[in-house]
């Protein structure tokens, strides 16, 4: 069901995007897209999804859930180190709450 829904969404939304690009309604400069970041984030997402499915087949759902919760502070660390984003004190408090 979800694969069919994703396929239909890609077809419908993709054709709408193609129409807007061809008419100049939506301007997109492909040279300004950070392709390295796009590919690395899509590869990371695919690896994460594979490891979640593998973890659910090998371990208990509780173990897998705890593993995904540890990924949230790691995501904040990646945002700070790679994207150079600044974080608020409440984000730091949330990370500490998750780790304790």
mmCIF file of N, CA and C in Angstrom:
data_model
loop_
_atom_site.group_PDB
_atom_site.id
_atom_site.type_symbol
_atom_site.label_atom_id
_atom_site.label_comp_id
_atom_site.label_asym_id
_atom_site.label_seq_id
_atom_site.Cartn_x
_atom_site.Cartn_y
_atom_site.Cartn_z
ATOM 1 N N UNK A 1 0.811 -1.192 0.000
ATOM 2 C CA UNK A 1 0.000 0.000 0.000
ATOM 3 C C UNK A 1 0.858 1.260 0.000
ATOM 4 N N UNK A 2 1.859 1.323 0.898
ATOM 5 C CA UNK A 2 2.684 2.517 0.980
ATOM 6 C C UNK A 2 3.540 2.708 -0.265
ATOM 7 N N UNK A 3 3.980 1.606 -0.871
ATOM 8 C CA UNK A 3 4.765 1.727 -2.104
ATOM 9 C C UNK A 3 3.914 2.297 -3.230
ATOM 10 N N UNK A 4 2.659 1.830 -3.325
ATOM 11 C CA UNK A 4 1.768 2.375 -4.352
ATOM 12 C C UNK A 4 1.459 3.844 -4.091
ATOM 13 N N UNK A 5 1.242 4.186 -2.832
ATOM 14 C CA UNK A 5 0.960 5.574 -2.492
ATOM 15 C C UNK A 5 2.161 6.462 -2.831
ATOM 16 N N UNK A 6 3.356 6.001 -2.542
ATOM 17 C CA UNK A 6 4.558 6.759 -2.881
ATOM 18 C C UNK A 6 4.754 6.885 -4.380
ATOM 19 N N UNK A 7 4.442 5.813 -5.093
ATOM 20 C CA UNK A 7 4.545 5.874 -6.554
ATOM 21 C C UNK A 7 3.578 6.875 -7.155
ATOM 22 N N UNK A 8 2.327 6.846 -6.705
ATOM 23 C CA UNK A 8 1.334 7.796 -7.210
ATOM 24 C C UNK A 8 1.695 9.225 -6.817
ATOM 25 N N UNK A 9 2.191 9.412 -5.611
ATOM 26 C CA UNK A 9 2.594 10.756 -5.194
ATOM 27 C C UNK A 9 3.746 11.264 -6.050
ATOM 28 N N UNK A 10 4.692 10.383 -6.374
ATOM 29 C CA UNK A 10 5.810 10.788 -7.229
ATOM 30 C C UNK A 10 5.330 11.162 -8.626
ATOM 31 N N UNK A 11 4.408 10.376 -9.156
ATOM 32 C CA UNK A 11 3.902 10.658 -10.506
ATOM 33 C C UNK A 11 3.116 11.971 -10.522
ATOM 34 N N UNK A 12 2.184 12.114 -9.600
ATOM 35 C CA UNK A 12 1.334 13.307 -9.603
ATOM 36 C C UNK A 12 2.116 14.571 -9.245
ATOM 37 N N UNK A 13 2.868 14.521 -8.163
ATOM 38 C CA UNK A 13 3.610 15.705 -7.754
ATOM 39 C C UNK A 13 4.781 15.994 -8.689
ATOM 40 N N UNK A 14 5.397 14.934 -9.218
ATOM 41 C CA UNK A 14 6.488 15.124 -10.173
ATOM 42 C C UNK A 14 6.016 15.764 -11.460
ATOM 43 N N UNK A 15 4.846 15.354 -11.949
ATOM 44 C CA UNK A 15 4.332 15.979 -13.169
ATOM 45 C C UNK A 15 3.914 17.423 -12.903
ATOM 46 N N UNK A 16 3.382 17.701 -11.718
ATOM 47 C CA UNK A 16 3.063 19.084 -11.370
ATOM 48 C C UNK A 16 4.319 19.946 -11.301
ATOM 49 N N UNK A 17 5.387 19.404 -10.731
ATOM 50 C CA UNK A 17 6.649 20.130 -10.665
ATOM 51 C C UNK A 17 7.222 20.339 -12.058
ATOM 52 N N UNK A 18 7.172 19.307 -12.894
ATOM 53 C CA UNK A 18 7.674 19.440 -14.269
ATOM 54 C C UNK A 18 6.897 20.508 -15.032
ATOM 55 N N UNK A 19 5.594 20.551 -14.829
ATOM 56 C CA UNK A 19 4.769 21.573 -15.483
ATOM 57 C C UNK A 19 5.177 22.971 -15.028
ATOM 58 N N UNK A 20 5.345 23.144 -13.701
ATOM 59 C CA UNK A 20 5.709 24.471 -13.192
ATOM 60 C C UNK A 20 7.111 24.882 -13.634
ATOM 61 N N UNK A 21 8.034 23.923 -13.731
ATOM 62 C CA UNK A 21 9.378 24.238 -14.210
ATOM 63 C C UNK A 21 9.361 24.631 -15.684
ATOM 64 N N UNK A 22 8.575 23.916 -16.487
ATOM 65 C CA UNK A 22 8.532 24.213 -17.927
ATOM 66 C C UNK A 22 7.865 25.549 -18.223
ATOM 67 N N UNK A 23 6.933 25.989 -17.401
ATOM 68 C CA UNK A 23 6.227 27.263 -17.605
ATOM 69 C C UNK A 23 6.937 28.440 -16.928
ATOM 70 N N UNK A 24 7.958 28.165 -16.150
ATOM 71 C CA UNK A 24 8.661 29.233 -15.458
ATOM 72 C C UNK A 24 7.950 29.710 -14.200
ATOM 73 N N UNK A 25 6.961 28.950 -13.739
ATOM 74 C CA UNK A 25 6.245 29.318 -12.514
ATOM 75 C C UNK A 25 7.141 29.108 -11.303
ATOM 76 N N UNK A 26 7.884 28.015 -11.328
ATOM 77 C CA UNK A 26 8.815 27.687 -10.244
ATOM 78 C C UNK A 26 10.211 27.718 -10.821
ATOM 79 N N UNK A 27 11.048 28.608 -10.312
ATOM 80 C CA UNK A 27 12.409 28.736 -10.819
ATOM 81 C C UNK A 27 13.341 27.860 -9.997
ATOM 82 N N UNK A 28 14.117 27.055 -10.691
ATOM 83 C CA UNK A 28 15.049 26.152 -10.024
ATOM 84 C C UNK A 28 16.381 26.220 -10.741
ATOM 85 N N UNK A 29 17.409 26.618 -10.016
ATOM 86 C CA UNK A 29 18.760 26.663 -10.575
ATOM 87 C C UNK A 29 19.508 25.435 -10.064
ATOM 88 N N UNK A 30 19.649 24.446 -10.940
ATOM 89 C CA UNK A 30 20.280 23.184 -10.523
ATOM 90 C C UNK A 30 21.740 23.373 -10.141
ATOM 91 N N UNK A 31 22.371 24.424 -10.628
ATOM 92 C CA UNK A 31 23.769 24.658 -10.271
ATOM 93 C C UNK A 31 23.920 25.103 -8.824
ATOM 94 N N UNK A 32 22.842 25.602 -8.210
ATOM 95 C CA UNK A 32 22.908 26.066 -6.826
ATOM 96 C C UNK A 32 22.502 24.997 -5.815
ATOM 97 N N UNK A 33 22.113 23.822 -6.287
ATOM 98 C CA UNK A 33 21.722 22.733 -5.386
ATOM 99 C C UNK A 33 22.978 22.090 -4.810
ATOM 100 N N UNK A 34 23.073 21.936 -3.487
ATOM 101 C CA UNK A 34 24.252 21.275 -2.896
ATOM 102 C C UNK A 34 24.144 19.746 -3.077
ATOM 103 N N UNK A 35 24.562 19.258 -4.253
ATOM 104 C CA UNK A 35 24.351 17.859 -4.599
ATOM 105 C C UNK A 35 25.062 16.901 -3.665
ATOM 106 N N UNK A 36 26.233 17.270 -3.179
ATOM 107 C CA UNK A 36 26.950 16.382 -2.248
ATOM 108 C C UNK A 36 26.129 16.180 -0.973
ATOM 109 N N UNK A 37 25.517 17.248 -0.483
ATOM 110 C CA UNK A 37 24.687 17.141 0.721
ATOM 111 C C UNK A 37 23.419 16.332 0.438
ATOM 112 N N UNK A 38 22.835 16.519 -0.750
ATOM 113 C CA UNK A 38 21.630 15.766 -1.116
ATOM 114 C C UNK A 38 21.932 14.276 -1.179
ATOM 115 N N UNK A 39 23.022 13.913 -1.855
ATOM 116 C CA UNK A 39 23.356 12.494 -1.983
ATOM 117 C C UNK A 39 23.762 11.881 -0.651
ATOM 118 N N UNK A 40 24.530 12.620 0.159
ATOM 119 C CA UNK A 40 24.946 12.050 1.446
ATOM 120 C C UNK A 40 23.759 11.889 2.393
ATOM 121 N N UNK A 41 22.818 12.830 2.366
ATOM 122 C CA UNK A 41 21.654 12.680 3.245
ATOM 123 C C UNK A 41 20.730 11.564 2.766
ATOM 124 N N UNK A 42 20.603 11.393 1.457
ATOM 125 C CA UNK A 42 19.760 10.289 0.966
ATOM 126 C C UNK A 42 20.414 8.944 1.238
ATOM 127 N N UNK A 43 21.717 8.860 1.124
ATOM 128 C CA UNK A 43 22.418 7.617 1.450
ATOM 129 C C UNK A 43 22.301 7.309 2.946
ATOM 130 N N UNK A 44 22.435 8.329 3.771
ATOM 131 C CA UNK A 44 22.289 8.136 5.218
ATOM 132 C C UNK A 44 20.873 7.693 5.579
ATOM 133 N N UNK A 45 19.893 8.267 4.921
ATOM 134 C CA UNK A 45 18.504 7.898 5.193
ATOM 135 C C UNK A 45 18.227 6.458 4.773
ATOM 136 N N UNK A 46 18.736 6.063 3.608
ATOM 137 C CA UNK A 46 18.541 4.690 3.154
ATOM 138 C C UNK A 46 19.234 3.699 4.097
ATOM 139 N N UNK A 47 20.437 4.025 4.537
ATOM 140 C CA UNK A 47 21.156 3.161 5.467
ATOM 141 C C UNK A 47 20.420 3.065 6.806
ATOM 142 N N UNK A 48 19.904 4.194 7.288
ATOM 143 C CA UNK A 48 19.161 4.196 8.550
ATOM 144 C C UNK A 48 17.923 3.308 8.435
ATOM 145 N N UNK A 49 17.168 3.452 7.354
ATOM 146 C CA UNK A 49 15.959 2.645 7.180
ATOM 147 C C UNK A 49 16.285 1.153 7.078
ATOM 148 N N UNK A 50 17.379 0.815 6.378
ATOM 149 C CA UNK A 50 17.787 -0.584 6.286
ATOM 150 C C UNK A 50 18.166 -1.120 7.659
ATOM 151 N N UNK A 51 18.928 -0.331 8.418
ATOM 152 C CA UNK A 51 19.365 -0.803 9.730
ATOM 153 C C UNK A 51 18.198 -0.936 10.705
ATOM 154 N N UNK A 52 17.191 -0.092 10.581
ATOM 155 C CA UNK A 52 16.008 -0.217 11.429
ATOM 156 C C UNK A 52 15.284 -1.523 11.120
ATOM 157 N N UNK A 53 15.098 -1.820 9.848
ATOM 158 C CA UNK A 53 14.422 -3.070 9.477
ATOM 159 C C UNK A 53 15.251 -4.280 9.888
ATOM 160 N N UNK A 54 16.556 -4.187 9.721
ATOM 161 C CA UNK A 54 17.425 -5.279 10.141
ATOM 162 C C UNK A 54 17.390 -5.441 11.658
ATOM 163 N N UNK A 55 17.394 -4.314 12.375
ATOM 164 C CA UNK A 55 17.345 -4.361 13.836
ATOM 165 C C UNK A 55 16.046 -4.957 14.345
ATOM 166 N N UNK A 56 14.930 -4.635 13.691
ATOM 167 C CA UNK A 56 13.649 -5.212 14.107
ATOM 168 C C UNK A 56 13.592 -6.709 13.858
ATOM 169 N N UNK A 57 14.314 -7.195 12.853
ATOM 170 C CA UNK A 57 14.295 -8.636 12.592
ATOM 171 C C UNK A 57 15.235 -9.397 13.531
ATOM 172 N N UNK A 58 16.244 -8.719 14.064
ATOM 173 C CA UNK A 58 17.221 -9.390 14.917
ATOM 174 C C UNK A 58 17.010 -9.147 16.409
ATOM 175 N N UNK A 59 16.561 -7.964 16.764
ATOM 176 C CA UNK A 59 16.456 -7.582 18.164
ATOM 177 C C UNK A 59 14.995 -7.326 18.533
ATOM 178 N N UNK A 60 14.789 -6.954 19.775
ATOM 179 C CA UNK A 60 13.442 -6.635 20.228
ATOM 180 C C UNK A 60 13.085 -5.211 19.785
ATOM 181 N N UNK A 61 11.810 -4.902 19.679
ATOM 182 C CA UNK A 61 11.426 -3.531 19.319
ATOM 183 C C UNK A 61 11.905 -2.482 20.325
ATOM 184 N N UNK A 62 12.041 -2.867 21.591
ATOM 185 C CA UNK A 62 12.515 -1.912 22.598
ATOM 186 C C UNK A 62 13.961 -1.526 22.315
ATOM 187 N N UNK A 63 14.793 -2.493 21.990
ATOM 188 C CA UNK A 63 16.192 -2.215 21.675
ATOM 189 C C UNK A 63 16.303 -1.326 20.452
ATOM 190 N N UNK A 64 15.521 -1.622 19.435
ATOM 191 C CA UNK A 64 15.548 -0.816 18.219
ATOM 192 C C UNK A 64 15.057 0.599 18.495
ATOM 193 N N UNK A 65 14.034 0.733 19.319
ATOM 194 C CA UNK A 65 13.524 2.056 19.669
ATOM 195 C C UNK A 65 14.568 2.868 20.417
ATOM 196 N N UNK A 66 15.281 2.244 21.335
ATOM 197 C CA UNK A 66 16.339 2.955 22.051
ATOM 198 C C UNK A 66 17.461 3.371 21.109
ATOM 199 N N UNK A 67 17.756 2.521 20.144
ATOM 200 C CA UNK A 67 18.778 2.863 19.160
ATOM 201 C C UNK A 67 18.400 4.072 18.319
ATOM 202 N N UNK A 68 17.135 4.169 17.959
ATOM 203 C CA UNK A 68 16.709 5.327 17.179
ATOM 204 C C UNK A 68 16.689 6.588 18.033
ATOM 205 N N UNK A 69 16.409 6.460 19.319
ATOM 206 C CA UNK A 69 16.408 7.630 20.193
ATOM 207 C C UNK A 69 17.809 8.202 20.368
ATOM 208 N N UNK A 70 18.818 7.344 20.332
ATOM 209 C CA UNK A 70 20.197 7.826 20.434
ATOM 210 C C UNK A 70 20.567 8.611 19.175
ATOM 211 N N UNK A 71 19.928 8.324 18.061
ATOM 212 C CA UNK A 71 20.217 9.034 16.818
ATOM 213 C C UNK A 71 19.810 10.492 16.834
ATOM 214 N N UNK A 72 18.884 10.872 17.688
ATOM 215 C CA UNK A 72 18.423 12.268 17.731
ATOM 216 C C UNK A 72 19.528 13.207 18.229
ATOM 217 N N UNK A 73 20.217 12.900 19.342
ATOM 218 C CA UNK A 73 21.343 13.776 19.711
ATOM 219 C C UNK A 73 22.469 13.759 18.676
ATOM 220 N N UNK A 74 22.670 12.618 18.017
ATOM 221 C CA UNK A 74 23.695 12.568 16.974
ATOM 222 C C UNK A 74 23.322 13.464 15.805
ATOM 223 N N UNK A 75 22.029 13.571 15.500
ATOM 224 C CA UNK A 75 21.577 14.451 14.436
ATOM 225 C C UNK A 75 21.864 15.908 14.786
ATOM 226 N N UNK A 76 21.676 16.284 16.037
ATOM 227 C CA UNK A 76 22.010 17.644 16.472
ATOM 228 C C UNK A 76 23.508 17.894 16.343
ATOM 229 N N UNK A 77 24.313 16.897 16.664
ATOM 230 C CA UNK A 77 25.762 17.031 16.532
ATOM 231 C C UNK A 77 26.166 17.222 15.073
ATOM 232 N N UNK A 78 25.552 16.491 14.171
ATOM 233 C CA UNK A 78 25.833 16.658 12.742
ATOM 234 C C UNK A 78 25.419 18.043 12.278
ATOM 235 N N UNK A 79 24.273 18.530 12.744
ATOM 236 C CA UNK A 79 23.837 19.878 12.374
ATOM 237 C C UNK A 79 24.838 20.935 12.824
ATOM 238 N N UNK A 80 25.381 20.757 14.006
ATOM 239 C CA UNK A 80 26.329 21.739 14.524
ATOM 240 C C UNK A 80 27.655 21.653 13.783
ATOM 241 N N UNK A 81 28.172 20.434 13.555
ATOM 242 C CA UNK A 81 29.502 20.287 12.960
ATOM 243 C C UNK A 81 29.520 20.485 11.455
ATOM 244 N N UNK A 82 28.508 20.027 10.740
ATOM 245 C CA UNK A 82 28.537 20.086 9.276
ATOM 246 C C UNK A 82 27.775 21.289 8.739
ATOM 247 N N UNK A 83 26.566 21.516 9.244
ATOM 248 C CA UNK A 83 25.736 22.603 8.737
ATOM 249 C C UNK A 83 26.101 23.928 9.409
ATOM 250 N N UNK A 84 26.814 23.864 10.540
ATOM 251 C CA UNK A 84 27.203 25.027 11.328
ATOM 252 C C UNK A 84 25.986 25.794 11.842
ATOM 253 N N UNK A 85 24.964 25.060 12.242
ATOM 254 C CA UNK A 85 23.776 25.708 12.804
ATOM 255 C C UNK A 85 23.982 25.938 14.298
ATOM 256 N N UNK A 86 23.328 26.953 14.793
ATOM 257 C CA UNK A 86 23.390 27.262 16.213
ATOM 258 C C UNK A 86 22.175 26.641 16.891
ATOM 259 N N UNK A 87 22.356 26.176 18.109
ATOM 260 C CA UNK A 87 21.228 25.568 18.801
ATOM 261 C C UNK A 87 20.922 26.332 20.073
ATOM 262 N N UNK A 88 19.676 26.218 20.458
ATOM 263 C CA UNK A 88 19.144 26.939 21.606
ATOM 264 C C UNK A 88 19.370 26.100 22.864
ATOM 265 N N UNK A 89 19.291 26.725 24.011
ATOM 266 C CA UNK A 89 19.505 26.003 25.276
ATOM 267 C C UNK A 89 18.467 24.905 25.480
ATOM 268 N N UNK A 90 17.240 25.104 24.939
ATOM 269 C CA UNK A 90 16.221 24.070 25.134
ATOM 270 C C UNK A 90 16.548 22.818 24.314
ATOM 271 N N UNK A 91 17.247 22.978 23.193
ATOM 272 C CA UNK A 91 17.683 21.800 22.444
ATOM 273 C C UNK A 91 18.745 21.032 23.233
ATOM 274 N N UNK A 92 19.658 21.732 23.849
ATOM 275 C CA UNK A 92 20.687 21.086 24.672
ATOM 276 C C UNK A 92 20.043 20.385 25.865
ATOM 277 N N UNK A 93 19.025 21.004 26.459
ATOM 278 C CA UNK A 93 18.324 20.357 27.567
ATOM 279 C C UNK A 93 17.589 19.111 27.101
ATOM 280 N N UNK A 94 17.022 19.147 25.913
ATOM 281 C CA UNK A 94 16.352 17.969 25.358
ATOM 282 C C UNK A 94 17.314 16.828 25.104
ATOM 283 N N UNK A 95 18.504 17.155 24.600
ATOM 284 C CA UNK A 95 19.522 16.125 24.367
ATOM 285 C C UNK A 95 19.957 15.510 25.695
ATOM 286 N N UNK A 96 20.176 16.335 26.693
ATOM 287 C CA UNK A 96 20.572 15.801 28.001
ATOM 288 C C UNK A 96 19.465 14.946 28.608
ATOM 289 N N UNK A 97 18.240 15.360 28.419
ATOM 290 C CA UNK A 97 17.118 14.562 28.932
ATOM 291 C C UNK A 97 17.074 13.194 28.266
ATOM 292 N N UNK A 98 17.328 13.148 26.975
ATOM 293 C CA UNK A 98 17.299 11.871 26.266
ATOM 294 C C UNK A 98 18.445 10.969 26.686
ATOM 295 N N UNK A 99 19.594 11.565 26.954
ATOM 296 C CA UNK A 99 20.757 10.744 27.287
ATOM 297 C C UNK A 99 20.741 10.259 28.728
ATOM 298 N N UNK A 100 19.981 10.913 29.589
ATOM 299 C CA UNK A 100 19.945 10.493 30.998
ATOM 300 C C UNK A 100 18.897 9.460 31.261
#
